[in-house]
Amino acid sequence: MNIVFPKIGIVMEGGALRGLFTAGVLDVFLEHNLHFGAAVGVSAGAAFGCNLKSRQPGRVLRYNLNYCKDPRYCSFRSLLKTGDLFGAEFCYKTLPEQLDPFAYRTFDADPMEFYVVCTDMQTGEAVYPRCDRVNDRTYAWMRASASMPLASRPVEIDGRYYLDGGISDPIPLQFFLDRGFEKNIVVLTQPRDYVKPQNKLMPLMRRRLKAYPELIRAMETRHLRYAESRDLVFQQEELGAAVVICPAEPLPIGRLTHDPEKIRAAYACGRQAALQALPAVRKLLGYDTQTGEAKP
């Protein structure tokens, strides 16, 4: 029996292909029939996390293995040709509609609320569109959430331009707390002791994005905001209001890779971490520790 826990959410950090770790975590949840009230994803957390709502375990690993060496998926050739390191047409049209079909009807019918985080280029602030149905607008928001500065074109939606949600809200736990989700699963793609450094590309960013001073300010202080977000995550964990799932050590994969073995390894790390955390997740969800039955 599938039981939905309406006021328990999942928060998913980005990190480009480090998101394979998150995919491994989510697949374990799917295999154990764990359903949640809402999910919010940043960048890869959104692009990969949507497969939780479409109920498609294994899909993220499969298409990354099948197309990691395809220049249409992710390549500097794509960046030079289209302006996007991750090819927009391939990733958001060809792949989900033809090569590895996305379960549109399942996504639309699943009751879980699904949010993504994007950064408004004019204000430098985060926006949190709710994307419960698959359509061109949803794909635009997901693409915007994963559009890394310098490696992607800004995405225009309703006359405004958006980029990577990690700039403005890298770990959007506070967003869920403000919405009444008092208990949360937080999936991080960096180890517990990770400290985000200042962006070494800021001089180039300032030149390329000089028309957006508020965006530049947000990027200059991103490492501070990231540290504050992580502090909140671990505070909530200490209070017993969050279960944090993260790698025990730096993942064997960077933000980008074309190596299938590294892809498999990052995914396997996510699965292992999720299996280890499963008792704590079940406890947070309200499962009876004696009978194993859910008590939502």
Coordinates of C-alpha atoms in Angstrom, one line a residue:
M1 CA 0.0 0.0 0.0
N2 CA 1.3 3.5 -0.9
I3 CA 1.0 6.0 1.9
V4 CA 1.6 9.7 1.3
F5 CA 3.1 11.7 4.2
P6 CA 1.6 15.1 3.3
K7 CA 3.8 17.4 5.5
I8 CA 7.1 15.7 5.0
G9 CA 9.3 17.0 2.2
I10 CA 12.5 16.2 0.3
V11 CA 15.1 18.9 -0.4
M12 CA 17.6 18.1 -3.1
E13 CA 20.8 20.0 -3.6
G14 CA 22.3 20.5 -7.1
G15 CA 25.8 19.8 -8.3
A16 CA 25.5 18.8 -12.0
L17 CA 26.5 15.2 -12.4
R18 CA 27.1 14.9 -8.7
G19 CA 23.3 14.6 -8.8
L20 CA 23.8 10.9 -9.7
F21 CA 24.2 10.5 -5.9
T22 CA 20.7 11.9 -5.5
A23 CA 19.4 9.6 -8.2
G24 CA 20.7 6.6 -6.2
V25 CA 19.0 7.9 -3.0
L26 CA 15.6 8.5 -4.8
D27 CA 15.7 5.1 -6.4
V28 CA 16.0 3.4 -3.0
F29 CA 13.0 5.5 -1.8
L30 CA 11.0 4.4 -4.9
E31 CA 11.9 0.8 -4.4
H32 CA 10.6 1.0 -0.8
N33 CA 7.4 2.7 -1.8
L34 CA 8.1 5.9 0.2
H35 CA 5.9 8.8 -0.8
F36 CA 6.2 12.4 0.3
G37 CA 4.1 15.5 0.4
A38 CA 6.5 17.6 -1.6
A39 CA 9.9 17.8 -3.2
V40 CA 12.1 20.8 -4.1
G41 CA 15.1 20.5 -6.3
V42 CA 17.9 22.9 -7.3
S43 CA 19.6 22.5 -10.6
A44 CA 20.4 18.7 -11.0
G45 CA 18.2 18.2 -8.0
A46 CA 15.3 19.4 -10.1
A47 CA 16.3 17.8 -13.4
F48 CA 17.0 14.4 -11.8
G49 CA 14.5 14.7 -8.9
C50 CA 11.5 14.9 -11.2
N51 CA 11.9 11.2 -11.7
L52 CA 10.7 10.7 -8.1
K53 CA 7.3 12.1 -9.1
S54 CA 7.2 10.2 -12.3
R55 CA 7.9 7.0 -10.4
Q56 CA 10.8 5.9 -12.7
P57 CA 13.6 4.2 -10.7
G58 CA 16.7 3.6 -12.7
R59 CA 15.9 6.1 -15.4
V60 CA 18.5 8.8 -14.5
L61 CA 21.3 6.2 -14.3
R62 CA 20.2 4.6 -17.5
Y63 CA 20.2 7.7 -19.7
N64 CA 23.4 9.1 -18.2
L65 CA 25.1 5.8 -19.0
N66 CA 23.6 5.6 -22.5
Y67 CA 24.3 9.2 -23.5
C68 CA 27.2 10.4 -21.4
K69 CA 29.5 10.4 -24.5
D70 CA 26.9 11.8 -26.8
P71 CA 27.9 15.4 -27.7
R72 CA 24.3 16.4 -27.9
Y73 CA 23.9 15.7 -24.2
C74 CA 26.9 17.4 -22.6
S75 CA 29.9 18.7 -24.4
F76 CA 31.9 21.8 -25.2
R77 CA 30.8 21.3 -28.8
S78 CA 27.3 21.8 -27.6
L79 CA 28.4 24.9 -25.7
L80 CA 30.0 26.4 -28.7
K81 CA 27.2 25.5 -31.1
T82 CA 24.1 26.2 -28.9
G83 CA 25.3 28.3 -25.9
D84 CA 24.4 25.4 -23.6
L85 CA 26.9 22.9 -22.2
F86 CA 24.0 20.5 -21.6
G87 CA 22.1 20.7 -24.9
A88 CA 18.6 22.1 -24.3
E89 CA 16.9 20.5 -27.3
F90 CA 18.4 17.1 -26.6
C91 CA 17.9 17.1 -22.8
Y92 CA 14.4 18.5 -22.7
K93 CA 12.9 17.3 -25.9
T94 CA 14.7 14.4 -27.7
L95 CA 15.6 12.5 -24.6
P96 CA 12.4 12.6 -22.6
E97 CA 10.1 12.4 -25.6
Q98 CA 11.9 9.9 -27.8
L99 CA 15.0 8.2 -26.4
D100 CA 14.1 7.4 -22.8
P101 CA 10.4 8.5 -22.4
F102 CA 9.4 10.4 -19.3
A103 CA 6.2 9.2 -17.7
Y104 CA 4.2 12.3 -18.2
R105 CA 0.8 10.9 -17.1
T106 CA 2.3 9.4 -13.9
F107 CA 4.1 12.7 -13.1
D108 CA 0.8 14.7 -13.6
A109 CA -1.3 12.2 -11.5
D110 CA 1.1 11.8 -8.6
P111 CA -0.1 14.0 -5.7
M112 CA 3.4 15.1 -4.5
E113 CA 4.0 18.8 -4.9
F114 CA 7.1 19.5 -6.9
Y115 CA 9.1 22.8 -6.8
V116 CA 12.2 23.9 -8.5
V117 CA 14.5 26.8 -7.6
C118 CA 15.6 29.4 -10.1
T119 CA 17.4 32.7 -9.8
D120 CA 15.9 35.9 -11.2
M121 CA 18.7 37.7 -13.0
Q122 CA 17.3 41.1 -12.4
T123 CA 16.8 40.8 -8.6
G124 CA 19.4 38.1 -7.8
E125 CA 16.7 36.5 -5.7
A126 CA 15.2 33.0 -5.7
V127 CA 11.9 32.0 -7.2
Y128 CA 10.2 28.7 -6.5
P129 CA 7.7 27.8 -9.2
R130 CA 5.5 24.8 -8.5
C131 CA 5.7 22.3 -11.4
D132 CA 3.1 19.6 -10.9
R133 CA 2.3 19.0 -14.6
V134 CA 4.6 18.4 -17.5
N135 CA 4.4 21.0 -20.2
D136 CA 6.7 23.5 -22.0
R137 CA 6.5 25.9 -19.1
T138 CA 7.6 23.2 -16.6
Y139 CA 10.5 22.3 -18.9
A140 CA 11.5 25.9 -19.1
W141 CA 11.6 26.2 -15.3
M142 CA 13.6 23.0 -14.9
R143 CA 16.1 24.2 -17.6
A144 CA 16.4 27.5 -15.9
S145 CA 17.1 25.9 -12.5
A146 CA 20.0 24.0 -14.1
S147 CA 21.4 26.8 -16.3
M148 CA 24.9 27.4 -14.9
P149 CA 26.3 30.9 -15.5
L150 CA 28.8 30.9 -18.4
A151 CA 27.9 27.4 -19.4
S152 CA 24.2 28.0 -20.3
R153 CA 22.0 30.6 -21.9
P154 CA 19.6 32.4 -19.6
V155 CA 16.1 31.1 -19.9
E156 CA 13.3 33.6 -20.6
I157 CA 9.9 33.1 -19.0
D158 CA 7.2 35.7 -19.2
G159 CA 9.7 38.4 -20.2
R160 CA 12.2 37.8 -17.3
Y161 CA 15.4 35.9 -17.4
Y162 CA 16.5 33.1 -15.0
L163 CA 19.6 31.1 -14.2
D164 CA 20.8 28.4 -11.8
G165 CA 18.8 28.2 -8.6
G166 CA 22.0 27.4 -6.7
I167 CA 23.1 31.0 -6.9
S168 CA 20.3 32.3 -4.7
D169 CA 19.1 29.3 -2.6
P170 CA 21.5 26.3 -2.9
I171 CA 19.7 24.2 -0.3
P172 CA 16.1 25.4 0.0
L173 CA 15.2 23.9 3.4
Q174 CA 14.0 27.2 4.8
F175 CA 11.5 27.4 1.8
F176 CA 9.9 24.2 3.0
L177 CA 10.0 25.2 6.7
D178 CA 8.2 28.4 5.7
R179 CA 5.5 26.4 3.9
G180 CA 4.8 24.2 6.9
F181 CA 6.9 21.2 6.1
E182 CA 8.3 20.7 9.6
K183 CA 10.1 17.4 8.9
N184 CA 12.3 16.9 5.8
I185 CA 14.7 14.6 4.1
V186 CA 17.7 16.7 2.9
V187 CA 19.9 15.2 0.1
L188 CA 23.3 16.9 -0.2
T189 CA 25.9 16.1 -2.9
Q190 CA 28.9 17.1 -0.8
P191 CA 30.2 15.6 2.5
R192 CA 29.3 17.0 5.9
D193 CA 32.6 18.8 6.3
Y194 CA 32.5 20.5 2.8
V195 CA 33.2 24.3 2.8
K196 CA 32.2 26.1 -0.4
P197 CA 35.0 28.4 -1.6
Q198 CA 34.5 31.8 -3.3
N199 CA 34.0 31.5 -7.0
K200 CA 37.4 32.0 -8.8
L201 CA 35.6 33.0 -12.0
M202 CA 34.0 36.1 -10.5
P203 CA 36.1 38.5 -12.6
L204 CA 34.8 36.9 -15.8
M205 CA 31.3 36.7 -14.3
R206 CA 31.4 40.5 -13.6
R207 CA 32.3 41.2 -17.2
R208 CA 29.9 38.8 -18.8
L209 CA 26.9 39.7 -16.6
K210 CA 27.6 43.4 -15.9
A211 CA 24.0 44.2 -17.0
Y212 CA 22.7 42.3 -13.9
P213 CA 24.4 43.9 -10.9
E214 CA 22.0 42.2 -8.4
L215 CA 22.8 38.8 -9.9
I216 CA 26.5 39.6 -9.5
R217 CA 26.0 40.5 -5.9
A218 CA 24.2 37.2 -5.3
M219 CA 27.1 35.3 -6.9
E220 CA 29.7 37.1 -4.9
T221 CA 28.0 36.1 -1.6
R222 CA 27.0 32.6 -2.8
H223 CA 29.5 30.8 -0.6
L224 CA 28.2 32.6 2.5
R225 CA 24.6 31.7 1.7
Y226 CA 25.6 28.1 1.1
A227 CA 27.3 28.0 4.5
E228 CA 24.1 29.4 6.2
S229 CA 22.0 26.8 4.4
R230 CA 24.1 24.0 5.6
D231 CA 24.1 25.3 9.1
L232 CA 20.3 25.2 9.0
V233 CA 20.3 21.7 7.7
F234 CA 22.4 20.3 10.5
Q235 CA 20.5 22.3 13.1
Q236 CA 17.3 20.7 11.9
E237 CA 19.0 17.3 12.0
E238 CA 20.1 17.9 15.7
L239 CA 16.5 18.8 16.5
G240 CA 15.3 15.5 15.0
A241 CA 13.3 17.4 12.3
A242 CA 15.5 16.3 9.4
V243 CA 17.3 13.3 8.1
V244 CA 20.4 14.3 6.1
I245 CA 21.7 12.0 3.4
C246 CA 25.1 13.0 2.0
P247 CA 28.3 11.3 0.8
A248 CA 30.7 10.1 3.5
E249 CA 33.6 11.6 1.4
P250 CA 33.9 13.6 -1.8
L251 CA 32.1 11.8 -4.7
P252 CA 34.2 10.0 -7.3
I253 CA 32.8 12.3 -9.9
G254 CA 33.0 16.0 -10.7
R255 CA 30.3 18.3 -11.9
L256 CA 30.9 16.9 -15.4
T257 CA 32.2 13.6 -16.7
H258 CA 31.9 11.3 -19.7
D259 CA 33.2 8.2 -17.7
P260 CA 30.5 5.5 -17.2
E261 CA 32.4 4.0 -14.3
K262 CA 32.4 7.3 -12.4
I263 CA 28.7 7.7 -13.1
R264 CA 28.0 4.2 -11.7
A265 CA 30.2 4.9 -8.7
A266 CA 28.4 8.1 -7.8
Y267 CA 25.0 6.5 -8.2
A268 CA 26.1 3.5 -6.0
C269 CA 27.3 5.9 -3.3
G270 CA 23.8 7.4 -3.2
R271 CA 22.1 4.0 -3.0
Q272 CA 24.5 3.0 -0.1
A273 CA 23.8 6.2 1.8
A274 CA 20.1 5.9 1.4
L275 CA 20.0 2.2 2.5
Q276 CA 22.0 3.2 5.6
A277 CA 19.6 6.1 6.3
L278 CA 16.5 4.1 5.7
P279 CA 15.7 3.3 9.4
A280 CA 16.0 7.0 10.2
V281 CA 13.9 8.0 7.2
R282 CA 11.2 5.5 8.2
K283 CA 11.3 6.9 11.8
L284 CA 10.9 10.4 10.6
L285 CA 8.0 9.4 8.4
G286 CA 6.3 7.9 11.4
Y287 CA 6.7 4.2 10.9
D288 CA 6.3 2.1 14.0
T289 CA 9.7 0.8 14.9
Q290 CA 8.3 -2.4 16.3
T291 CA 5.7 -3.4 13.6
G292 CA 7.2 -1.6 10.6
E293 CA 3.8 -0.2 9.8
A294 CA 3.2 3.4 8.8
K295 CA 1.5 5.8 11.1
P296 CA 1.0 9.0 9.1

